[in-house]
Short mmCIF file of C-alpha atoms in Angstrom, two decimals:
data_model
loop_
_atom_site.label_atom_id
_atom_site.label_comp_id
_atom_site.label_asym_id
_atom_site.label_seq_id
_atom_site.Cartn_x
_atom_site.Cartn_y
_atom_site.Cartn_z
CA UNK R 1 -12.43 -38.59 6.13
CA UNK R 2 -14.85 -39.43 8.92
CA UNK R 3 -13.58 -37.08 11.61
CA UNK R 4 -15.96 -35.07 13.74
CA UNK R 5 -15.13 -31.43 14.19
CA UNK R 6 -13.19 -30.42 17.27
CA UNK R 7 -13.57 -26.72 18.03
CA UNK R 8 -10.79 -26.59 20.60
CA UNK R 9 -8.21 -24.09 19.36
CA UNK R 10 -5.41 -21.90 20.59
CA UNK R 11 -6.40 -18.26 20.20
CA UNK R 12 -4.02 -15.34 20.00
CA UNK R 13 -4.28 -11.86 21.43
CA UNK R 14 -7.52 -9.98 20.95
CA UNK R 15 -7.76 -7.69 17.94
CA UNK R 16 -11.27 -6.48 18.74
CA UNK R 17 -10.05 -2.89 18.51
CA UNK R 18 -9.41 -3.40 14.78
CA UNK R 19 -12.83 -4.80 13.83
CA UNK R 20 -13.87 -1.66 11.98
CA UNK R 21 -11.38 -2.56 9.22
CA UNK R 22 -13.90 -5.15 8.04
CA UNK R 23 -16.60 -2.73 6.96
CA UNK R 24 -14.91 0.57 6.17
CA UNK R 25 -14.50 1.93 2.66
CA UNK R 26 -11.01 2.56 1.25
CA UNK R 27 -8.48 3.50 3.92
CA UNK R 28 -5.89 4.70 1.45
CA UNK R 29 -4.69 8.19 2.28
CA UNK R 30 -7.08 8.54 5.23
CA UNK R 31 -6.41 10.31 8.53
CA UNK R 32 -7.42 8.26 11.57
CA UNK R 33 -7.81 9.29 15.22
CA UNK R 34 -7.67 6.43 17.74
CA UNK R 35 -9.40 7.38 21.00
CA UNK R 36 -9.13 5.58 24.35
CA UNK R 37 -6.43 3.08 23.38
CA UNK R 38 -3.82 1.98 25.93
CA UNK R 39 -0.23 3.12 25.37
CA UNK R 40 0.99 -0.43 24.80
CA UNK R 41 -1.63 -0.85 22.06
CA UNK R 42 -0.55 2.22 20.14
CA UNK R 43 2.58 0.92 18.45
CA UNK R 44 0.86 -2.31 17.40
CA UNK R 45 -2.20 -0.47 16.07
CA UNK R 46 -0.10 2.14 14.31
CA UNK R 47 1.94 -0.51 12.47
CA UNK R 48 -1.21 -2.42 11.56
CA UNK R 49 -2.81 0.74 10.21
CA UNK R 50 0.31 1.58 8.23
CA UNK R 51 -0.32 -1.57 6.20
CA UNK R 52 -3.59 0.05 5.09
CA UNK R 53 -1.53 2.96 3.64
CA UNK R 54 -3.09 5.54 5.92
CA UNK R 55 -1.81 9.07 5.60
CA UNK R 56 -1.77 9.78 9.33
CA UNK R 57 -2.64 8.16 12.68
CA UNK R 58 -3.04 10.06 15.95
CA UNK R 59 -4.13 9.14 19.48
CA UNK R 60 -6.52 10.89 21.83
CA UNK R 61 -7.64 10.25 25.40
CA UNK R 62 -11.12 11.09 26.67
CA UNK R 63 -9.46 12.18 29.90
CA UNK R 64 -7.43 14.94 28.23
CA UNK R 65 -7.96 18.55 29.17
CA UNK R 66 -9.29 20.79 26.42
CA UNK R 67 -6.08 22.82 26.39
CA UNK R 68 -4.15 19.74 25.21
CA UNK R 69 -6.45 19.12 22.25
CA UNK R 70 -4.71 21.85 20.25
CA UNK R 71 -1.98 19.27 19.53
CA UNK R 72 -4.50 17.01 17.70
CA UNK R 73 -4.77 17.78 13.99
CA UNK R 74 -8.18 18.54 12.47
CA UNK R 75 -9.83 17.12 9.35
CA UNK R 76 -9.61 13.48 10.39
CA UNK R 77 -11.53 11.02 8.20
CA UNK R 78 -12.23 8.44 10.90
CA UNK R 79 -12.37 8.50 14.70
CA UNK R 80 -12.50 5.18 16.59
CA UNK R 81 -13.56 5.28 20.24
CA UNK R 82 -12.63 2.16 22.19
CA UNK R 83 -15.45 1.73 24.71
CA UNK R 84 -14.01 -1.75 25.43
CA UNK R 85 -11.31 0.03 27.44
CA UNK R 86 -13.27 0.23 30.70
CA UNK R 87 -10.30 1.71 32.54
CA UNK R 88 -10.41 5.05 30.73
CA UNK R 89 -13.96 5.24 29.36
CA UNK R 90 -16.69 7.01 31.28
CA UNK R 91 -19.98 8.60 30.27
CA UNK R 92 -18.95 11.94 31.75
CA UNK R 93 -15.72 12.07 29.74
CA UNK R 94 -17.60 10.99 26.62
CA UNK R 95 -20.24 13.71 27.03
CA UNK R 96 -17.58 16.34 27.65
CA UNK R 97 -15.48 15.48 24.63
CA UNK R 98 -17.97 14.22 22.02
CA UNK R 99 -18.47 17.64 20.46
CA UNK R 100 -14.71 18.16 20.35
CA UNK R 101 -14.23 14.81 18.60
CA UNK R 102 -16.90 15.71 16.05
CA UNK R 103 -15.11 18.98 15.34
CA UNK R 104 -11.87 17.07 14.76
CA UNK R 105 -13.62 15.12 11.98
CA UNK R 106 -14.10 16.24 8.41
CA UNK R 107 -17.68 17.00 7.37
CA UNK R 108 -18.06 13.56 5.77
CA UNK R 109 -16.04 11.79 8.50
CA UNK R 110 -17.00 8.64 10.37
CA UNK R 111 -17.29 8.18 14.12
CA UNK R 112 -16.95 4.56 15.28
CA UNK R 113 -17.69 3.19 18.75
CA UNK R 114 -16.65 -0.33 19.80
CA UNK R 115 -19.06 -1.49 22.53
CA UNK R 116 -18.46 -4.50 24.83
CA UNK R 117 -20.93 -7.35 25.29
CA UNK R 118 -23.17 -8.06 28.26
CA UNK R 119 -26.73 -7.53 29.54
CA UNK R 120 -25.60 -4.46 31.46
CA UNK R 121 -24.45 -2.80 28.23
CA UNK R 122 -27.91 -2.75 26.55
CA UNK R 123 -28.79 0.53 28.22
CA UNK R 124 -25.36 1.95 27.30
CA UNK R 125 -25.87 1.08 23.62
CA UNK R 126 -29.24 2.84 23.44
CA UNK R 127 -27.86 5.81 25.39
CA UNK R 128 -24.90 6.23 23.04
CA UNK R 129 -27.10 6.04 19.96
CA UNK R 130 -29.44 8.73 21.32
CA UNK R 131 -26.49 10.93 22.25
CA UNK R 132 -25.02 10.63 18.74
CA UNK R 133 -28.36 11.69 17.25
CA UNK R 134 -28.63 14.65 19.65
CA UNK R 135 -25.27 15.94 18.36
CA UNK R 136 -26.50 15.87 14.76
CA UNK R 137 -24.74 12.68 13.68
CA UNK R 138 -26.69 10.81 11.02
CA UNK R 139 -26.79 7.43 9.32
CA UNK R 140 -26.18 5.55 12.57
CA UNK R 141 -25.74 1.81 11.99
CA UNK R 142 -25.00 -1.06 14.34
CA UNK R 143 -22.92 -4.12 13.53
CA UNK R 144 -22.53 -7.36 15.44
CA UNK R 145 -19.31 -9.32 15.86
CA UNK R 146 -19.69 -13.07 15.50
CA UNK R 147 -19.15 -14.43 19.03
CA UNK R 148 -15.70 -15.89 18.89
CA UNK R 149 -15.14 -13.06 21.41
CA UNK R 150 -11.33 -13.09 21.40
CA UNK R 151 -10.96 -12.76 17.65
CA UNK R 152 -14.26 -11.48 16.20
CA UNK R 153 -13.20 -11.00 12.58
CA UNK R 154 -16.71 -11.21 11.09
CA UNK R 155 -19.06 -8.25 11.42
CA UNK R 156 -22.70 -8.17 10.37
CA UNK R 157 -25.10 -5.28 9.90
CA UNK R 158 -28.21 -5.67 12.10
CA UNK R 159 -31.08 -6.07 9.67
CA UNK R 160 -34.28 -8.07 9.40
CA UNK R 161 -33.75 -8.59 5.66
CA UNK R 162 -31.25 -11.41 6.04
CA UNK R 163 -31.26 -14.20 8.58
CA UNK R 164 -27.76 -15.41 7.74
CA UNK R 165 -25.86 -13.48 10.47
CA UNK R 166 -28.12 -14.86 13.16
CA UNK R 167 -27.88 -18.37 11.74
CA UNK R 168 -24.10 -18.11 12.05
CA UNK R 169 -24.51 -16.85 15.62
CA UNK R 170 -26.78 -19.77 16.45
CA UNK R 171 -24.37 -22.27 14.87
CA UNK R 172 -21.52 -20.85 16.93
CA UNK R 173 -23.41 -21.35 20.19
CA UNK R 174 -24.49 -24.87 19.24
CA UNK R 175 -20.82 -25.78 18.63
CA UNK R 176 -19.96 -24.52 22.09
CA UNK R 177 -22.37 -27.02 23.66
CA UNK R 178 -19.81 -29.79 23.02
CA UNK R 179 -17.44 -28.12 25.48
CA UNK R 180 -20.04 -27.61 28.24
CA UNK R 181 -19.44 -29.66 31.38
CA UNK R 182 -21.02 -27.90 34.34
CA UNK R 183 -24.82 -27.62 34.41
CA UNK R 184 -24.75 -23.88 35.20
CA UNK R 185 -22.62 -23.26 32.11
CA UNK R 186 -25.05 -25.28 30.02
CA UNK R 187 -28.00 -23.21 31.28
CA UNK R 188 -26.12 -19.99 30.56
CA UNK R 189 -25.30 -21.20 27.05
CA UNK R 190 -28.95 -22.06 26.38
CA UNK R 191 -30.04 -18.60 27.52
CA UNK R 192 -27.46 -17.03 25.20
CA UNK R 193 -28.67 -19.15 22.30
CA UNK R 194 -32.33 -18.24 22.86
CA UNK R 195 -31.50 -14.53 23.06
CA UNK R 196 -29.52 -14.66 19.84
CA UNK R 197 -32.25 -16.69 18.15
CA UNK R 198 -35.29 -14.66 19.14
CA UNK R 199 -33.97 -11.19 20.10
CA UNK R 200 -31.12 -10.51 17.66
CA UNK R 201 -31.59 -6.74 17.52
CA UNK R 202 -30.76 -6.44 21.23
CA UNK R 203 -28.06 -9.10 21.23
CA UNK R 204 -26.11 -9.03 24.49
CA UNK R 205 -23.38 -11.55 23.90
CA UNK R 206 -21.28 -10.07 21.15
CA UNK R 207 -19.26 -6.92 20.77
CA UNK R 208 -21.17 -4.27 18.85
CA UNK R 209 -19.80 -1.58 16.60
CA UNK R 210 -21.82 1.58 16.16
CA UNK R 211 -20.90 3.67 13.14
CA UNK R 212 -22.27 7.12 12.46
CA UNK R 213 -21.43 9.79 9.94
CA UNK R 214 -22.32 13.44 9.62
CA UNK R 215 -24.16 13.09 6.32
CA UNK R 216 -26.69 10.56 5.07
CA UNK R 217 -24.97 10.21 1.72
CA UNK R 218 -21.87 8.45 3.08
CA UNK R 219 -21.68 4.89 1.75
CA UNK R 220 -20.34 2.71 4.56
CA UNK R 221 -20.99 -0.69 2.98
CA UNK R 222 -18.85 -1.81 0.08
CA UNK R 223 -21.05 -2.07 -3.01
CA UNK R 224 -20.28 -4.87 -5.44
CA UNK R 225 -23.54 -4.85 -7.40
CA UNK R 226 -21.90 -3.32 -10.48
CA UNK R 227 -19.21 -5.98 -10.47
CA UNK R 228 -21.69 -8.78 -9.83
CA UNK R 229 -23.85 -7.68 -12.76
CA UNK R 230 -20.92 -8.36 -15.09
CA UNK R 231 -20.85 -12.02 -14.06
CA UNK R 232 -23.07 -14.20 -16.22
CA UNK R 233 -24.49 -16.37 -13.47
CA UNK R 234 -28.05 -16.17 -12.15
CA UNK R 235 -26.87 -17.01 -8.64
CA UNK R 236 -25.29 -13.58 -8.27
CA UNK R 237 -28.36 -11.44 -8.96
CA UNK R 238 -28.86 -8.43 -6.74
CA UNK R 239 -30.37 -9.11 -3.30
CA UNK R 240 -29.87 -12.85 -3.72
CA UNK R 241 -26.52 -12.96 -1.96
CA UNK R 242 -25.04 -11.85 1.33
CA UNK R 243 -21.39 -10.87 1.78
CA UNK R 244 -19.45 -11.84 4.90
CA UNK R 245 -16.44 -9.49 4.96
CA UNK R 246 -13.11 -10.40 6.54
CA UNK R 247 -10.08 -8.13 6.81
CA UNK R 248 -6.53 -9.44 6.39
CA UNK R 249 -3.87 -6.73 6.82
CA UNK R 250 -3.67 -5.47 3.23
CA UNK R 251 -6.90 -6.79 1.68
CA UNK R 252 -10.56 -7.52 2.24
CA UNK R 253 -12.02 -10.97 1.59
CA UNK R 254 -15.74 -11.23 0.84
CA UNK R 255 -17.57 -14.55 1.11
CA UNK R 256 -20.66 -14.51 -1.11
CA UNK R 257 -23.47 -16.55 0.45
CA UNK R 258 -26.84 -17.19 -1.15
CA UNK R 259 -29.44 -15.45 0.99
CA UNK R 260 -31.79 -18.43 1.09
CA UNK R 261 -32.42 -21.50 3.21
CA UNK R 262 -29.21 -23.27 2.19
CA UNK R 263 -26.94 -20.22 2.60
CA UNK R 264 -24.63 -21.80 0.04
CA UNK R 265 -21.18 -20.28 -0.40
CA UNK R 266 -21.28 -19.00 -3.99
CA UNK R 267 -18.01 -17.21 -4.60
CA UNK R 268 -15.05 -15.49 -2.96
CA UNK R 269 -14.06 -11.89 -3.60
CA UNK R 270 -10.73 -10.24 -2.83
CA UNK R 271 -10.34 -6.49 -2.80
CA UNK R 272 -7.57 -4.01 -2.11
CA UNK R 273 -6.44 -0.60 -3.30
CA UNK R 274 -3.51 0.41 -5.44
CA UNK R 275 -0.71 1.62 -3.22
CA UNK R 276 -1.65 -0.75 -0.41
CA UNK R 277 0.98 -3.17 0.82
CA UNK R 278 1.23 -6.13 -1.60
CA UNK R 279 -1.66 -4.73 -3.67
CA UNK R 280 -0.22 -6.42 -6.77
CA UNK R 281 -0.79 -9.89 -5.28
CA UNK R 282 -4.51 -9.92 -6.17
CA UNK R 283 -3.79 -9.39 -9.87
CA UNK R 284 -0.95 -11.92 -9.73
CA UNK R 285 -3.15 -14.53 -8.04
CA UNK R 286 -5.88 -13.99 -10.65
CA UNK R 287 -3.32 -14.54 -13.42
CA UNK R 288 -1.99 -17.68 -11.73
CA UNK R 289 -5.47 -19.17 -11.38
CA UNK R 290 -6.17 -18.33 -15.03
CA UNK R 291 -2.97 -20.13 -16.03
CA UNK R 292 -3.74 -23.21 -13.91
CA UNK R 293 -7.38 -23.41 -15.03
CA UNK R 294 -6.27 -25.31 -18.16
CA UNK R 295 -5.23 -28.14 -15.82
CA UNK R 296 -8.60 -28.23 -14.05
CA UNK R 297 -9.52 -31.73 -15.28
CA UNK R 298 -6.02 -33.00 -14.57
CA UNK R 299 -6.25 -31.64 -11.03
CA UNK R 300 -9.64 -33.29 -10.59
CA UNK R 301 -8.17 -36.62 -11.62
CA UNK R 302 -5.78 -36.19 -8.67
CA UNK R 303 -8.78 -35.57 -6.34
CA UNK R 304 -7.82 -31.90 -6.22
CA UNK R 305 -9.69 -28.69 -6.93
CA UNK R 306 -8.49 -25.10 -7.15
CA UNK R 307 -10.55 -21.90 -7.53
CA UNK R 308 -11.41 -20.73 -11.03
CA UNK R 309 -11.16 -17.00 -11.78
CA UNK R 310 -14.52 -15.36 -12.54
CA UNK R 311 -13.87 -11.65 -12.71
CA UNK R 312 -11.09 -9.07 -12.33
CA UNK R 313 -11.21 -5.28 -12.30
CA UNK R 314 -8.62 -2.59 -11.64
CA UNK R 315 -10.20 0.83 -11.82
CA UNK R 316 -9.99 4.13 -9.92
CA UNK R 317 -7.45 2.74 -7.42
CA UNK R 318 -9.76 -0.20 -6.70
CA UNK R 319 -8.49 -3.73 -7.33
CA UNK R 320 -11.01 -6.55 -7.15
CA UNK R 321 -11.10 -10.20 -8.15
CA UNK R 322 -13.81 -12.84 -7.81
CA UNK R 323 -13.22 -16.57 -7.94
CA UNK R 324 -15.28 -19.73 -7.54
CA UNK R 325 -15.81 -21.04 -4.03
CA UNK R 326 -14.19 -24.26 -2.83
CA UNK R 327 -16.69 -26.17 -0.70
CA UNK R 328 -15.89 -28.25 2.35
CA UNK R 329 -14.11 -27.78 5.65
CA UNK R 330 -10.52 -26.77 6.17
CA UNK R 331 -7.96 -29.23 7.45
CA UNK R 332 -7.84 -27.04 10.56
CA UNK R 333 -11.09 -28.71 11.67
CA UNK R 334 -9.53 -32.17 11.60
CA UNK R 335 -5.94 -31.68 12.71
CA UNK R 336 -6.54 -32.10 16.44
CA UNK R 337 -7.31 -35.76 15.80
CA UNK R 338 -3.59 -36.20 15.22
CA UNK R 339 -3.06 -36.63 18.97
CA UNK R 340 -5.55 -39.51 19.04
CA UNK R 341 -3.61 -42.74 18.42
CA UNK R 342 -6.71 -44.55 17.13
CA UNK R 343 -7.08 -42.10 14.27
CA UNK R 344 -3.44 -42.06 13.16
CA UNK R 345 -3.68 -44.65 10.39
CA UNK R 346 -6.59 -42.88 8.73
CA UNK R 347 -5.03 -39.49 9.28
CA UNK R 348 -1.69 -40.42 7.71
CA UNK R 349 -3.52 -41.98 4.78
CA UNK R 350 -5.09 -38.59 4.06
CA UNK R 351 -1.81 -36.83 4.75
CA UNK R 352 -0.20 -39.07 2.14
CA UNK R 353 -2.74 -37.79 -0.38
CA UNK R 354 -1.81 -34.19 0.40
CA UNK R 355 1.91 -34.91 0.10
CA UNK R 356 1.35 -36.52 -3.31
CA UNK R 357 -0.79 -33.56 -4.42
CA UNK R 358 1.93 -31.10 -3.38
CA UNK R 359 4.63 -33.06 -5.22
CA UNK R 360 2.38 -33.27 -8.29
CA UNK R 361 1.70 -29.54 -8.66
CA UNK R 362 5.27 -28.58 -7.69
CA UNK R 363 6.59 -30.86 -10.45
CA UNK R 364 3.99 -29.66 -12.99
CA UNK R 365 4.46 -25.92 -12.39
CA UNK R 366 8.25 -26.09 -12.04
CA UNK R 367 8.68 -27.99 -15.30
CA UNK R 368 6.15 -26.15 -17.46
CA UNK R 369 5.55 -22.69 -15.96
CA UNK R 370 8.54 -21.58 -13.91
CA UNK R 371 8.81 -18.40 -16.03
CA UNK R 372 5.09 -17.68 -15.65
CA UNK R 373 5.32 -17.38 -11.87
CA UNK R 374 6.97 -14.42 -10.11
CA UNK R 375 10.44 -14.95 -8.68
CA UNK R 376 10.52 -14.74 -4.90
CA UNK R 377 12.65 -11.82 -3.71
CA UNK R 378 16.01 -12.69 -2.16
CA UNK R 379 15.17 -10.30 0.69
CA UNK R 380 13.39 -13.15 2.44
CA UNK R 381 16.64 -15.10 2.70
CA UNK R 382 18.92 -12.33 3.92
CA UNK R 383 19.95 -13.07 7.49
CA UNK R 384 18.52 -10.18 9.53
CA UNK R 385 18.10 -12.25 12.71
CA UNK R 386 21.47 -11.21 14.21
CA UNK R 387 22.23 -14.93 14.54
CA UNK R 388 25.46 -15.46 12.67
CA UNK R 389 25.70 -18.86 11.00
CA UNK R 390 27.38 -20.13 7.85
CA UNK R 391 24.13 -21.79 6.65
CA UNK R 392 22.35 -18.42 6.72
CA UNK R 393 24.98 -15.86 5.78
CA UNK R 394 25.86 -17.03 2.25
CA UNK R 395 23.12 -15.68 -0.03
CA UNK R 396 24.39 -17.63 -3.05
CA UNK R 397 22.65 -20.71 -1.63
CA UNK R 398 19.26 -19.44 -2.85
CA UNK R 399 20.32 -19.69 -6.52
CA UNK R 400 19.56 -23.42 -6.33
CA UNK R 401 15.90 -22.61 -5.53
CA UNK R 402 15.23 -20.54 -8.67
CA UNK R 403 13.48 -23.31 -10.63
CA UNK R 404 11.30 -24.54 -7.77
CA UNK R 405 7.65 -23.33 -7.90
CA UNK R 406 5.59 -23.91 -4.76
CA UNK R 407 2.30 -22.74 -3.25
CA UNK R 408 4.00 -20.72 -0.51
CA UNK R 409 1.15 -20.99 2.02
CA UNK R 410 0.31 -24.69 1.96
CA UNK R 411 -1.21 -24.83 5.46
CA UNK R 412 -4.23 -26.33 7.18
CA UNK R 413 -6.41 -23.23 6.69
CA UNK R 414 -5.80 -23.21 2.92
CA UNK R 415 -6.53 -26.91 2.43
CA UNK R 416 -10.23 -27.77 2.13
CA UNK R 417 -11.75 -31.25 2.20
CA UNK R 418 -15.10 -31.90 0.49
CA UNK R 419 -16.56 -35.07 1.98
CA UNK R 420 -19.42 -35.13 -0.55
CA UNK R 421 -17.18 -35.25 -3.64
CA UNK R 422 -14.09 -36.68 -1.91
CA UNK R 423 -11.97 -33.76 -3.16
CA UNK R 424 -9.13 -31.74 -1.68
CA UNK R 425 -9.35 -28.01 -2.40
CA UNK R 426 -6.25 -25.79 -2.39
CA UNK R 427 -6.97 -22.07 -1.99
CA UNK R 428 -5.09 -18.79 -1.49
CA UNK R 429 -2.39 -18.96 -4.19
CA UNK R 430 -1.19 -15.38 -3.73
CA UNK R 431 2.23 -16.43 -2.39
CA UNK R 432 2.89 -19.04 -5.08
CA UNK R 433 6.20 -18.30 -6.77
CA UNK R 434 9.49 -19.75 -7.90
CA UNK R 435 12.48 -19.49 -5.58
CA UNK R 436 11.17 -21.27 -2.48
CA UNK R 437 13.52 -23.77 -0.81
CA UNK R 438 12.76 -27.39 -1.59
CA UNK R 439 10.32 -28.97 0.90
CA UNK R 440 8.99 -25.50 1.81
CA UNK R 441 5.32 -26.41 1.27
CA UNK R 442 5.62 -29.68 3.17
CA UNK R 443 7.43 -28.03 6.09
CA UNK R 444 4.57 -25.52 6.13
CA UNK R 445 1.94 -28.26 6.09
CA UNK R 446 3.57 -30.30 8.86
CA UNK R 447 4.09 -27.32 11.18
CA UNK R 448 0.53 -26.00 10.62
CA UNK R 449 -0.87 -29.23 12.08
CA UNK R 450 0.60 -28.17 15.46
CA UNK R 451 1.51 -31.66 16.65
CA UNK R 452 1.97 -32.14 20.39
CA UNK R 453 2.38 -35.53 22.04
CA UNK R 454 0.83 -34.12 25.21
CA UNK R 455 -1.42 -31.13 24.69
CA UNK R 456 -1.19 -28.53 27.46
CA UNK R 457 -3.88 -25.88 27.29
CA UNK R 458 -1.97 -23.72 29.77
CA UNK R 459 0.77 -23.00 27.24
CA UNK R 460 0.68 -19.62 25.57
CA UNK R 461 0.05 -19.54 21.83
CA UNK R 462 3.72 -18.95 20.99
CA UNK R 463 5.01 -21.46 23.52
CA UNK R 464 2.65 -24.02 21.98
CA UNK R 465 3.99 -23.31 18.47
CA UNK R 466 7.59 -23.45 19.70
CA UNK R 467 7.15 -26.80 21.45
CA UNK R 468 5.21 -28.19 18.49
CA UNK R 469 8.10 -27.36 16.15
CA UNK R 470 10.54 -29.03 18.55
CA UNK R 471 8.52 -32.26 18.75
CA UNK R 472 7.86 -32.33 15.01
CA UNK R 473 11.44 -32.04 13.78
CA UNK R 474 13.79 -32.78 16.69
CA UNK R 475 12.24 -35.59 18.71
CA UNK R 476 11.53 -39.24 18.07
CA UNK R 477 7.79 -39.91 17.87
CA UNK R 478 5.28 -41.39 15.41
CA UNK R 479 4.72 -38.01 13.72
CA UNK R 480 8.42 -37.17 13.22
CA UNK R 481 9.02 -40.73 11.98
CA UNK R 482 6.30 -40.27 9.38
CA UNK R 483 7.80 -36.93 8.26
CA UNK R 484 11.26 -38.50 8.06
CA UNK R 485 9.97 -41.06 5.54
CA UNK R 486 8.18 -38.37 3.53
CA UNK R 487 11.37 -36.32 3.30
CA UNK R 488 13.39 -39.32 2.09
CA UNK R 489 10.82 -40.08 -0.64
CA UNK R 490 10.68 -36.39 -1.64
CA UNK R 491 14.46 -36.19 -1.95
CA UNK R 492 14.54 -39.36 -4.03
CA UNK R 493 11.83 -38.03 -6.35
CA UNK R 494 13.54 -34.67 -6.95
CA UNK R 495 17.10 -36.11 -6.83
CA UNK R 496 18.13 -34.08 -3.78
CA UNK R 497 20.79 -34.89 -1.21
CA UNK R 498 19.39 -35.66 2.22
CA UNK R 499 22.26 -33.65 3.76
CA UNK R 500 20.77 -30.45 2.29
CA UNK R 501 17.41 -30.79 4.05
CA UNK R 502 18.52 -28.99 7.20
CA UNK R 503 19.54 -26.00 5.05
CA UNK R 504 16.09 -26.04 3.40
CA UNK R 505 14.52 -26.08 6.84
CA UNK R 506 16.57 -23.13 8.12
CA UNK R 507 15.60 -21.12 5.04
CA UNK R 508 11.96 -22.03 5.65
CA UNK R 509 12.25 -20.51 9.14
CA UNK R 510 14.24 -17.49 7.91
CA UNK R 511 11.64 -16.72 5.23
CA UNK R 512 8.92 -16.51 7.87
CA UNK R 513 11.03 -14.41 10.20
CA UNK R 514 11.63 -11.81 7.46
CA UNK R 515 8.02 -12.00 6.28
CA UNK R 516 6.55 -11.31 9.71
CA UNK R 517 9.19 -8.80 10.80
CA UNK R 518 9.60 -6.69 7.68
CA UNK R 519 6.38 -7.20 5.71
CA UNK R 520 3.69 -7.45 8.38
CA UNK R 521 5.37 -5.96 11.47
CA UNK R 522 4.07 -8.84 13.59
CA UNK R 523 7.02 -9.00 15.93
CA UNK R 524 5.69 -11.75 18.19
CA UNK R 525 5.56 -14.17 15.27
CA UNK R 526 8.95 -12.98 14.01
CA UNK R 527 10.47 -13.65 17.43
CA UNK R 528 8.91 -17.13 17.43
CA UNK R 529 10.71 -17.99 14.18
CA UNK R 530 13.95 -16.43 15.41
CA UNK R 531 13.72 -18.60 18.51
CA UNK R 532 13.13 -21.66 16.32
CA UNK R 533 16.16 -20.79 14.19
CA UNK R 534 18.38 -20.52 17.26
CA UNK R 535 17.08 -23.80 18.68
CA UNK R 536 17.56 -25.56 15.33
CA UNK R 537 21.17 -24.41 14.98
CA UNK R 538 22.00 -25.45 18.53
CA UNK R 539 20.35 -28.86 18.07
CA UNK R 540 21.30 -29.66 14.47
CA UNK R 541 22.49 -33.14 15.43
CA UNK R 542 18.95 -33.98 16.63
CA UNK R 543 17.24 -32.93 13.38
CA UNK R 544 15.15 -35.78 11.94
CA UNK R 545 17.36 -36.36 8.90
CA UNK R 546 20.39 -36.92 11.15
CA UNK R 547 18.73 -39.60 13.26
#
């Protein structure tokens, strides 16, 4: 694949207010106080925090009178103050209520401030740090958010010991140069880059999180040295790696980078806590990778690589697994070339490889290991959409899926291409199971590429996804024609009737509706799939297999 990276992406709503999830210790059973959050953010934040199995979540406004604070419970473990909310944050309110907030925390509690970016905020950051110290708060640490601005998942501790965070910052700004058109924007981007490169400790262009606790002995960072020592590999010696932590609803993902010139990705760690939502999936994924490791050479012969399990531990409510890293870039970096007609032949050639890989491992795992994989719960195929339809209301239809093992999340972000070794890497096997509808993985792959014949950057994220689904499966174009041929070949290979494909597709949509609505409480995504279900039923005669 000779595609150059295109960084243009559709970005969802900001989740900057949840960044602290990336670097906190266990949230299980904790009491959290959210301060300065808008009312319309509260329900969304509460549901998100529920997934972390918190004991209690409360909300507090810096504008409240002291007499109303009696309704806030004491002994909170964590207090998050949203300084990003300029509408309700002021220095005077902060000064007046800081001592009260400290008193609402347990002795070993954490106080977290989320600070916005900008030159004008440098003085505010220093002021807030000094104020925290004057109130007896100790162990004050600052973290930077990598400047994707709208979705800053990655957070880095400000330290001179490792240059990796600032290398990533620099790389991010260099990528943005490709989108610069106006000269004034270019000058501004160069100034940003120079500041990040030479003055990282006073960085002005990324959100900052300041964390302080009342005692010096509170361990904020997650320590994996004990686990790393058990791995017999010199690359993982103490102080020779750097961990980039990401938070994904019910688990943490740690990317182990070598802290040297190459900054090579060494391994991937996944961590959660017993009792957390889907906490069993980490152990299950480790077992699946162990099972599939015997086919490693066979996978390689198919130009495919999957992670190999390195280490697993379940102790004191902590669940952790470490697996080998898959090198390369995700398909997400290449998919926008799909709209370029000149690249179509090469793109579909690579897409053919992925289709063949999916059919290969589905056939292998279904024939030899169907009993070794968990059975997908029927709850994902119960019609809870309030759209009555004969193709959705008869649950007996899912019995035919019982012997079909698929990846379950076969999307662009989980497919890695290594140009050096000409290998496809398939990661994130936590959803792999038996009981998926036929064609599920391929439907997932085709929709994740977000095909649009005419890209419109003014469309909202969900409108973009909705229109992409419509063009992919219900309109006549070069992409839908390609998919139509793939489906026919798939059905021939697995001896399936082409008339059943629409049912498979509806169940693909229904699975995602139930997953997002009931498992993750992400109602915007659930509504997107409900809307797609309704459109599909009303336009069944236009579905690609009926053309």
